[in-house]
């Protein structure tokens, strides 16, 4: 019973975060899932749990979706992620936990200390760096969203345009990278019940987010999410 609760509630919280911020869902789930699952399949389960929510959001904003803006960065991102998936099968679990903790702490520090981090346009070499780093950690730990969110946000003129492109990007990625995980035996039929429960929970969280988003102070909510991410990162680094 405890196992199912540790799938359901993190996935629901992740869906809530998805509906309010546009990213960070796998980060939320990966602070819980490695406590009950190996990190490599946990990353795949977390990514696929958001599939229904990503389909819904992409369809809702489909008229703002720009394939030419999404496809080039995805090619770079996917190439690195494919190599990184193979690396995840040979790395020591403790090392992977340390890398996850370091990434979560770094994300917390970045979003806390860098003002207006999502409102700037980045030079091409910084953008390419975002794609490479995001692809690496996506294949390794299932966390590739934050830097890509910053990339798409810097190019978008409206929230619907940002949402359409980032969710479309994640949707393509979910199908691609998890196909690689299945081909490498990281995701197996035994994981399907976890994925289905995660999908239902994430869908509930996303629905809740759409109902309460207008009543919350978005900036305060994000700060608390980043603090939670930082504390989770410290846990994985030292425990």
PDB file of C-alpha atoms in Angstrom:
ATOM      1  CA  UNK A   1       0.000   0.000   0.000  1.00  0.00           C
ATOM      2  CA  UNK A   2       2.814   2.396   0.887  1.00  0.00           C
ATOM      3  CA  UNK A   3       4.385   1.780  -2.534  1.00  0.00           C
ATOM      4  CA  UNK A   4       1.227   2.796  -4.370  1.00  0.00           C
ATOM      5  CA  UNK A   5       0.835   5.914  -2.228  1.00  0.00           C
ATOM      6  CA  UNK A   6       4.430   6.875  -3.043  1.00  0.00           C
ATOM      7  CA  UNK A   7       3.487   6.623  -6.718  1.00  0.00           C
ATOM      8  CA  UNK A   8       0.076   8.300  -6.547  1.00  0.00           C
ATOM      9  CA  UNK A   9       0.685  11.386  -4.399  1.00  0.00           C
ATOM     10  CA  UNK A  10       4.017  12.458  -5.952  1.00  0.00           C
ATOM     11  CA  UNK A  11       2.476  12.056  -9.419  1.00  0.00           C
ATOM     12  CA  UNK A  12      -0.547  14.134  -8.386  1.00  0.00           C
ATOM     13  CA  UNK A  13       1.735  16.835  -6.966  1.00  0.00           C
ATOM     14  CA  UNK A  14       3.745  16.688 -10.177  1.00  0.00           C
ATOM     15  CA  UNK A  15       0.582  17.201 -12.223  1.00  0.00           C
ATOM     16  CA  UNK A  16      -0.243  20.206 -10.061  1.00  0.00           C
ATOM     17  CA  UNK A  17       3.211  21.667 -10.672  1.00  0.00           C
ATOM     18  CA  UNK A  18       2.842  20.972 -14.403  1.00  0.00           C
ATOM     19  CA  UNK A  19      -0.383  22.918 -14.565  1.00  0.00           C
ATOM     20  CA  UNK A  20       1.026  25.898 -12.675  1.00  0.00           C
ATOM     21  CA  UNK A  21       4.625  26.231 -13.910  1.00  0.00           C
ATOM     22  CA  UNK A  22       4.851  24.234 -17.136  1.00  0.00           C
ATOM     23  CA  UNK A  23       7.770  22.071 -15.993  1.00  0.00           C
ATOM     24  CA  UNK A  24       9.339  20.386 -12.976  1.00  0.00           C
ATOM     25  CA  UNK A  25       7.058  17.374 -12.861  1.00  0.00           C
ATOM     26  CA  UNK A  26       9.730  14.694 -13.153  1.00  0.00           C
ATOM     27  CA  UNK A  27      11.853  16.542 -10.584  1.00  0.00           C
ATOM     28  CA  UNK A  28       8.996  16.264  -8.091  1.00  0.00           C
ATOM     29  CA  UNK A  29       8.426  12.571  -8.789  1.00  0.00           C
ATOM     30  CA  UNK A  30      12.146  11.745  -8.745  1.00  0.00           C
ATOM     31  CA  UNK A  31      12.432  13.056  -5.194  1.00  0.00           C
ATOM     32  CA  UNK A  32      10.130  10.179  -4.147  1.00  0.00           C
ATOM     33  CA  UNK A  33      10.340   7.360  -6.693  1.00  0.00           C
ATOM     34  CA  UNK A  34      13.998   6.365  -6.065  1.00  0.00           C
ATOM     35  CA  UNK A  35      12.991   5.479  -2.495  1.00  0.00           C
ATOM     36  CA  UNK A  36      10.926   2.555  -3.821  1.00  0.00           C
ATOM     37  CA  UNK A  37      12.309   1.943  -7.333  1.00  0.00           C
ATOM     38  CA  UNK A  38      15.730   1.764  -9.028  1.00  0.00           C
ATOM     39  CA  UNK A  39      16.637   5.180 -10.443  1.00  0.00           C
ATOM     40  CA  UNK A  40      16.771   4.191 -14.138  1.00  0.00           C
ATOM     41  CA  UNK A  41      13.241   2.708 -14.389  1.00  0.00           C
ATOM     42  CA  UNK A  42      11.942   5.333 -11.935  1.00  0.00           C
ATOM     43  CA  UNK A  43      12.960   8.020 -14.442  1.00  0.00           C
ATOM     44  CA  UNK A  44      11.001   6.275 -17.193  1.00  0.00           C
ATOM     45  CA  UNK A  45       7.932   5.730 -15.026  1.00  0.00           C
ATOM     46  CA  UNK A  46       7.998   9.398 -13.985  1.00  0.00           C
ATOM     47  CA  UNK A  47       8.210  10.583 -17.593  1.00  0.00           C
ATOM     48  CA  UNK A  48       5.424   8.344 -18.858  1.00  0.00           C
ATOM     49  CA  UNK A  49       3.176   9.231 -15.910  1.00  0.00           C
ATOM     50  CA  UNK A  50       2.855  12.719 -17.417  1.00  0.00           C
ATOM     51  CA  UNK A  51       1.956  11.459 -20.894  1.00  0.00           C
ATOM     52  CA  UNK A  52      -1.806  12.041 -20.660  1.00  0.00           C
ATOM     53  CA  UNK A  53      -1.310  15.515 -19.190  1.00  0.00           C
ATOM     54  CA  UNK A  54       1.188  16.456 -21.915  1.00  0.00           C
ATOM     55  CA  UNK A  55      -1.172  15.244 -24.640  1.00  0.00           C
ATOM     56  CA  UNK A  56      -3.996  17.316 -23.151  1.00  0.00           C
ATOM     57  CA  UNK A  57      -1.955  20.507 -22.837  1.00  0.00           C
ATOM     58  CA  UNK A  58      -0.387  20.135 -26.288  1.00  0.00           C
ATOM     59  CA  UNK A  59      -3.810  19.611 -27.876  1.00  0.00           C
ATOM     60  CA  UNK A  60      -5.292  22.571 -26.021  1.00  0.00           C
ATOM     61  CA  UNK A  61      -2.602  24.948 -27.332  1.00  0.00           C
ATOM     62  CA  UNK A  62      -2.010  23.184 -30.663  1.00  0.00           C
ATOM     63  CA  UNK A  63      -2.553  26.329 -32.740  1.00  0.00           C
ATOM     64  CA  UNK A  64       0.496  27.957 -31.102  1.00  0.00           C
ATOM     65  CA  UNK A  65       2.805  24.966 -31.651  1.00  0.00           C
ATOM     66  CA  UNK A  66       5.826  25.638 -33.924  1.00  0.00           C
ATOM     67  CA  UNK A  67       7.505  22.437 -35.128  1.00  0.00           C
ATOM     68  CA  UNK A  68      10.435  24.344 -36.693  1.00  0.00           C
ATOM     69  CA  UNK A  69      11.243  25.813 -33.274  1.00  0.00           C
ATOM     70  CA  UNK A  70      10.981  22.466 -31.483  1.00  0.00           C
ATOM     71  CA  UNK A  71      12.646  20.014 -33.875  1.00  0.00           C
ATOM     72  CA  UNK A  72      16.261  21.368 -34.114  1.00  0.00           C
ATOM     73  CA  UNK A  73      16.863  21.525 -30.326  1.00  0.00           C
ATOM     74  CA  UNK A  74      15.179  18.144 -29.926  1.00  0.00           C
ATOM     75  CA  UNK A  75      17.668  16.499 -32.327  1.00  0.00           C
ATOM     76  CA  UNK A  76      20.637  17.685 -30.215  1.00  0.00           C
ATOM     77  CA  UNK A  77      18.845  16.876 -26.966  1.00  0.00           C
ATOM     78  CA  UNK A  78      17.801  13.392 -28.112  1.00  0.00           C
ATOM     79  CA  UNK A  79      21.260  12.475 -29.401  1.00  0.00           C
ATOM     80  CA  UNK A  80      22.827  13.197 -26.003  1.00  0.00           C
ATOM     81  CA  UNK A  81      19.964  11.550 -24.114  1.00  0.00           C
ATOM     82  CA  UNK A  82      20.323   8.331 -26.133  1.00  0.00           C
ATOM     83  CA  UNK A  83      23.952   7.999 -25.099  1.00  0.00           C
ATOM     84  CA  UNK A  84      23.081   8.933 -21.529  1.00  0.00           C
ATOM     85  CA  UNK A  85      20.457   6.172 -21.275  1.00  0.00           C
ATOM     86  CA  UNK A  86      23.160   3.606 -21.957  1.00  0.00           C
ATOM     87  CA  UNK A  87      25.342   5.221 -19.309  1.00  0.00           C
ATOM     88  CA  UNK A  88      22.538   4.896 -16.744  1.00  0.00           C
ATOM     89  CA  UNK A  89      22.696   1.099 -16.958  1.00  0.00           C
ATOM     90  CA  UNK A  90      26.358   0.918 -15.907  1.00  0.00           C
ATOM     91  CA  UNK A  91      26.717   3.706 -13.356  1.00  0.00           C
ATOM     92  CA  UNK A  92      26.748   2.882  -9.647  1.00  0.00           C
ATOM     93  CA  UNK A  93      23.424   3.669  -7.935  1.00  0.00           C
ATOM     94  CA  UNK A  94      25.145   5.752  -5.257  1.00  0.00           C
ATOM     95  CA  UNK A  95      26.837   7.866  -7.927  1.00  0.00           C
ATOM     96  CA  UNK A  96      23.488   8.386  -9.655  1.00  0.00           C
ATOM     97  CA  UNK A  97      21.874   9.462  -6.374  1.00  0.00           C
ATOM     98  CA  UNK A  98      24.721  11.943  -5.844  1.00  0.00           C
ATOM     99  CA  UNK A  99      24.279  13.303  -9.360  1.00  0.00           C
ATOM    100  CA  UNK A 100      20.534  13.646  -8.809  1.00  0.00           C
ATOM    101  CA  UNK A 101      21.142  15.486  -5.528  1.00  0.00           C
ATOM    102  CA  UNK A 102      23.704  17.800  -7.081  1.00  0.00           C
ATOM    103  CA  UNK A 103      21.356  18.624  -9.957  1.00  0.00           C
ATOM    104  CA  UNK A 104      18.422  19.389  -7.648  1.00  0.00           C
ATOM    105  CA  UNK A 105      20.535  21.667  -5.420  1.00  0.00           C
ATOM    106  CA  UNK A 106      21.954  23.441  -8.481  1.00  0.00           C
ATOM    107  CA  UNK A 107      18.454  24.034  -9.842  1.00  0.00           C
ATOM    108  CA  UNK A 108      17.313  25.409  -6.507  1.00  0.00           C
ATOM    109  CA  UNK A 109      20.274  27.808  -6.303  1.00  0.00           C
ATOM    110  CA  UNK A 110      19.815  28.948  -9.893  1.00  0.00           C
ATOM    111  CA  UNK A 111      16.127  29.747  -9.679  1.00  0.00           C
ATOM    112  CA  UNK A 112      16.531  31.313  -6.229  1.00  0.00           C
ATOM    113  CA  UNK A 113      19.582  33.501  -6.857  1.00  0.00           C
ATOM    114  CA  UNK A 114      19.253  34.451 -10.535  1.00  0.00           C
ATOM    115  CA  UNK A 115      16.617  37.134 -10.896  1.00  0.00           C
ATOM    116  CA  UNK A 116      14.278  36.992 -13.910  1.00  0.00           C
ATOM    117  CA  UNK A 117      15.944  33.751 -14.972  1.00  0.00           C
ATOM    118  CA  UNK A 118      13.154  32.947 -17.414  1.00  0.00           C
ATOM    119  CA  UNK A 119      12.879  36.384 -19.019  1.00  0.00           C
ATOM    120  CA  UNK A 120      16.149  36.592 -20.919  1.00  0.00           C
ATOM    121  CA  UNK A 121      17.280  35.553 -24.389  1.00  0.00           C
ATOM    122  CA  UNK A 122      20.373  33.390 -24.435  1.00  0.00           C
ATOM    123  CA  UNK A 123      23.305  33.372 -26.910  1.00  0.00           C
ATOM    124  CA  UNK A 124      23.333  30.382 -29.263  1.00  0.00           C
ATOM    125  CA  UNK A 125      26.188  28.656 -27.447  1.00  0.00           C
ATOM    126  CA  UNK A 126      24.347  28.906 -24.120  1.00  0.00           C
ATOM    127  CA  UNK A 127      21.209  27.522 -25.780  1.00  0.00           C
ATOM    128  CA  UNK A 128      23.176  24.578 -27.211  1.00  0.00           C
ATOM    129  CA  UNK A 129      24.686  24.013 -23.760  1.00  0.00           C
ATOM    130  CA  UNK A 130      21.165  23.873 -22.336  1.00  0.00           C
ATOM    131  CA  UNK A 131      20.233  21.209 -24.891  1.00  0.00           C
ATOM    132  CA  UNK A 132      23.316  19.078 -24.161  1.00  0.00           C
ATOM    133  CA  UNK A 133      23.004  19.287 -20.365  1.00  0.00           C
ATOM    134  CA  UNK A 134      19.262  18.676 -20.494  1.00  0.00           C
ATOM    135  CA  UNK A 135      19.658  15.686 -22.785  1.00  0.00           C
ATOM    136  CA  UNK A 136      22.351  14.184 -20.554  1.00  0.00           C
ATOM    137  CA  UNK A 137      20.316  14.378 -17.362  1.00  0.00           C
ATOM    138  CA  UNK A 138      17.131  13.351 -19.119  1.00  0.00           C
ATOM    139  CA  UNK A 139      18.658  10.085 -20.302  1.00  0.00           C
ATOM    140  CA  UNK A 140      20.354   9.502 -16.963  1.00  0.00           C
ATOM    141  CA  UNK A 141      17.713  10.585 -14.464  1.00  0.00           C
ATOM    142  CA  UNK A 142      14.643  11.617 -16.464  1.00  0.00           C
ATOM    143  CA  UNK A 143      15.158  15.303 -15.598  1.00  0.00           C
ATOM    144  CA  UNK A 144      15.614  17.363 -18.732  1.00  0.00           C
ATOM    145  CA  UNK A 145      12.933  20.018 -18.402  1.00  0.00           C
ATOM    146  CA  UNK A 146      14.152  23.089 -16.490  1.00  0.00           C
ATOM    147  CA  UNK A 147      16.834  24.325 -18.895  1.00  0.00           C
ATOM    148  CA  UNK A 148      14.676  23.573 -21.932  1.00  0.00           C
ATOM    149  CA  UNK A 149      11.831  25.465 -20.276  1.00  0.00           C
ATOM    150  CA  UNK A 150      14.132  28.484 -19.948  1.00  0.00           C
ATOM    151  CA  UNK A 151      15.151  28.110 -23.601  1.00  0.00           C
ATOM    152  CA  UNK A 152      11.575  28.066 -24.917  1.00  0.00           C
ATOM    153  CA  UNK A 153      10.449  30.780 -22.516  1.00  0.00           C
ATOM    154  CA  UNK A 154      13.178  33.099 -23.827  1.00  0.00           C
ATOM    155  CA  UNK A 155      11.825  32.681 -27.383  1.00  0.00           C
ATOM    156  CA  UNK A 156       8.105  32.888 -26.646  1.00  0.00           C
ATOM    157  CA  UNK A 157       5.924  35.967 -26.969  1.00  0.00           C
ATOM    158  CA  UNK A 158       2.995  34.592 -24.969  1.00  0.00           C
ATOM    159  CA  UNK A 159       2.178  31.960 -22.364  1.00  0.00           C
ATOM    160  CA  UNK A 160       0.121  29.857 -24.851  1.00  0.00           C
ATOM    161  CA  UNK A 161       3.058  29.849 -27.280  1.00  0.00           C
ATOM    162  CA  UNK A 162       5.458  28.815 -24.517  1.00  0.00           C
ATOM    163  CA  UNK A 163       3.100  26.120 -23.250  1.00  0.00           C
ATOM    164  CA  UNK A 164       2.464  24.682 -26.716  1.00  0.00           C
ATOM    165  CA  UNK A 165       6.145  24.423 -27.609  1.00  0.00           C
ATOM    166  CA  UNK A 166       7.465  23.145 -24.274  1.00  0.00           C
ATOM    167  CA  UNK A 167       4.690  20.566 -23.887  1.00  0.00           C
ATOM    168  CA  UNK A 168       5.037  19.492 -27.512  1.00  0.00           C
ATOM    169  CA  UNK A 169       8.781  19.103 -26.972  1.00  0.00           C
ATOM    170  CA  UNK A 170       8.241  17.012 -23.837  1.00  0.00           C
ATOM    171  CA  UNK A 171       5.592  14.920 -25.594  1.00  0.00           C
ATOM    172  CA  UNK A 172       7.934  14.012 -28.458  1.00  0.00           C
ATOM    173  CA  UNK A 173      10.670  13.327 -25.927  1.00  0.00           C
ATOM    174  CA  UNK A 174       8.440  11.070 -23.809  1.00  0.00           C
ATOM    175  CA  UNK A 175       7.768   8.798 -26.777  1.00  0.00           C
ATOM    176  CA  UNK A 176      11.369   8.786 -27.985  1.00  0.00           C
ATOM    177  CA  UNK A 177      13.433   8.411 -24.835  1.00  0.00           C
ATOM    178  CA  UNK A 178      11.134   5.851 -23.264  1.00  0.00           C
ATOM    179  CA  UNK A 179      11.241   3.783 -26.448  1.00  0.00           C
ATOM    180  CA  UNK A 180      15.012   3.757 -25.951  1.00  0.00           C
ATOM    181  CA  UNK A 181      14.512   2.667 -22.330  1.00  0.00           C
ATOM    182  CA  UNK A 182      12.190  -0.158 -23.399  1.00  0.00           C
ATOM    183  CA  UNK A 183      14.659  -1.295 -26.071  1.00  0.00           C
ATOM    184  CA  UNK A 184      17.399  -1.420 -23.447  1.00  0.00           C
ATOM    185  CA  UNK A 185      15.300  -3.394 -20.959  1.00  0.00           C
ATOM    186  CA  UNK A 186      15.112  -0.521 -18.459  1.00  0.00           C
ATOM    187  CA  UNK A 187      11.314  -0.337 -18.654  1.00  0.00           C
ATOM    188  CA  UNK A 188       9.540  -3.712 -18.591  1.00  0.00           C
ATOM    189  CA  UNK A 189       5.881  -4.903 -18.477  1.00  0.00           C
ATOM    190  CA  UNK A 190       6.126  -5.069 -14.664  1.00  0.00           C
ATOM    191  CA  UNK A 191       6.302  -1.245 -14.636  1.00  0.00           C
ATOM    192  CA  UNK A 192       3.008  -0.719 -16.515  1.00  0.00           C
ATOM    193  CA  UNK A 193       0.760  -0.639 -13.372  1.00  0.00           C
ATOM    194  CA  UNK A 194       2.999   2.058 -11.843  1.00  0.00           C
ATOM    195  CA  UNK A 195       2.773   4.089 -15.061  1.00  0.00           C
ATOM    196  CA  UNK A 196      -1.032   3.820 -15.227  1.00  0.00           C
ATOM    197  CA  UNK A 197      -1.457   4.873 -11.586  1.00  0.00           C
ATOM    198  CA  UNK A 198       0.953   7.749 -12.196  1.00  0.00           C
ATOM    199  CA  UNK A 199      -1.021   8.873 -15.260  1.00  0.00           C
ATOM    200  CA  UNK A 200      -4.293   8.966 -13.347  1.00  0.00           C
ATOM    201  CA  UNK A 201      -2.736  10.835 -10.427  1.00  0.00           C
ATOM    202  CA  UNK A 202      -0.920  13.333 -12.667  1.00  0.00           C
ATOM    203  CA  UNK A 203      -4.123  13.965 -14.590  1.00  0.00           C
ATOM    204  CA  UNK A 204      -5.951  14.738 -11.354  1.00  0.00           C
ATOM    205  CA  UNK A 205      -3.183  17.122 -10.321  1.00  0.00           C
ATOM    206  CA  UNK A 206      -3.282  18.929 -13.662  1.00  0.00           C
ATOM    207  CA  UNK A 207      -7.075  19.336 -13.449  1.00  0.00           C
ATOM    208  CA  UNK A 208      -6.756  20.763  -9.931  1.00  0.00           C
ATOM    209  CA  UNK A 209      -4.073  23.180 -11.144  1.00  0.00           C
ATOM    210  CA  UNK A 210      -6.293  24.564 -13.896  1.00  0.00           C
ATOM    211  CA  UNK A 211      -8.998  25.294 -11.304  1.00  0.00           C
ATOM    212  CA  UNK A 212      -6.813  27.012  -8.691  1.00  0.00           C
ATOM    213  CA  UNK A 213      -4.120  28.680 -10.808  1.00  0.00           C
ATOM    214  CA  UNK A 214      -5.972  31.998 -10.959  1.00  0.00           C
ATOM    215  CA  UNK A 215      -6.342  32.070  -7.159  1.00  0.00           C
ATOM    216  CA  UNK A 216      -2.665  31.568  -6.269  1.00  0.00           C
ATOM    217  CA  UNK A 217       0.322  33.883  -6.204  1.00  0.00           C
ATOM    218  CA  UNK A 218       2.403  32.088  -8.817  1.00  0.00           C
ATOM    219  CA  UNK A 219       5.750  33.556  -7.743  1.00  0.00           C
ATOM    220  CA  UNK A 220       5.312  32.545  -4.093  1.00  0.00           C
ATOM    221  CA  UNK A 221       4.217  29.071  -5.134  1.00  0.00           C
ATOM    222  CA  UNK A 222       7.305  28.652  -7.337  1.00  0.00           C
ATOM    223  CA  UNK A 223       9.613  29.728  -4.503  1.00  0.00           C
ATOM    224  CA  UNK A 224       8.209  27.032  -2.240  1.00  0.00           C
ATOM    225  CA  UNK A 225       8.597  24.432  -4.993  1.00  0.00           C
ATOM    226  CA  UNK A 226      12.245  25.440  -5.505  1.00  0.00           C
ATOM    227  CA  UNK A 227      12.892  25.199  -1.759  1.00  0.00           C
ATOM    228  CA  UNK A 228      11.387  21.734  -1.745  1.00  0.00           C
ATOM    229  CA  UNK A 229      13.618  20.742  -4.660  1.00  0.00           C
ATOM    230  CA  UNK A 230      16.681  22.033  -2.785  1.00  0.00           C
ATOM    231  CA  UNK A 231      15.846  20.078   0.368  1.00  0.00           C
ATOM    232  CA  UNK A 232      15.294  16.938  -1.703  1.00  0.00           C
ATOM    233  CA  UNK A 233      18.666  17.424  -3.368  1.00  0.00           C
ATOM    234  CA  UNK A 234      20.388  17.727   0.008  1.00  0.00           C
ATOM    235  CA  UNK A 235      18.713  14.475   1.056  1.00  0.00           C
ATOM    236  CA  UNK A 236      20.081  12.589  -1.957  1.00  0.00           C
ATOM    237  CA  UNK A 237      23.546  14.069  -1.488  1.00  0.00           C
ATOM    238  CA  UNK A 238      23.976  13.183   2.176  1.00  0.00           C
ATOM    239  CA  UNK A 239      21.573  10.309   3.011  1.00  0.00           C
TER     240      UNK A 239
END
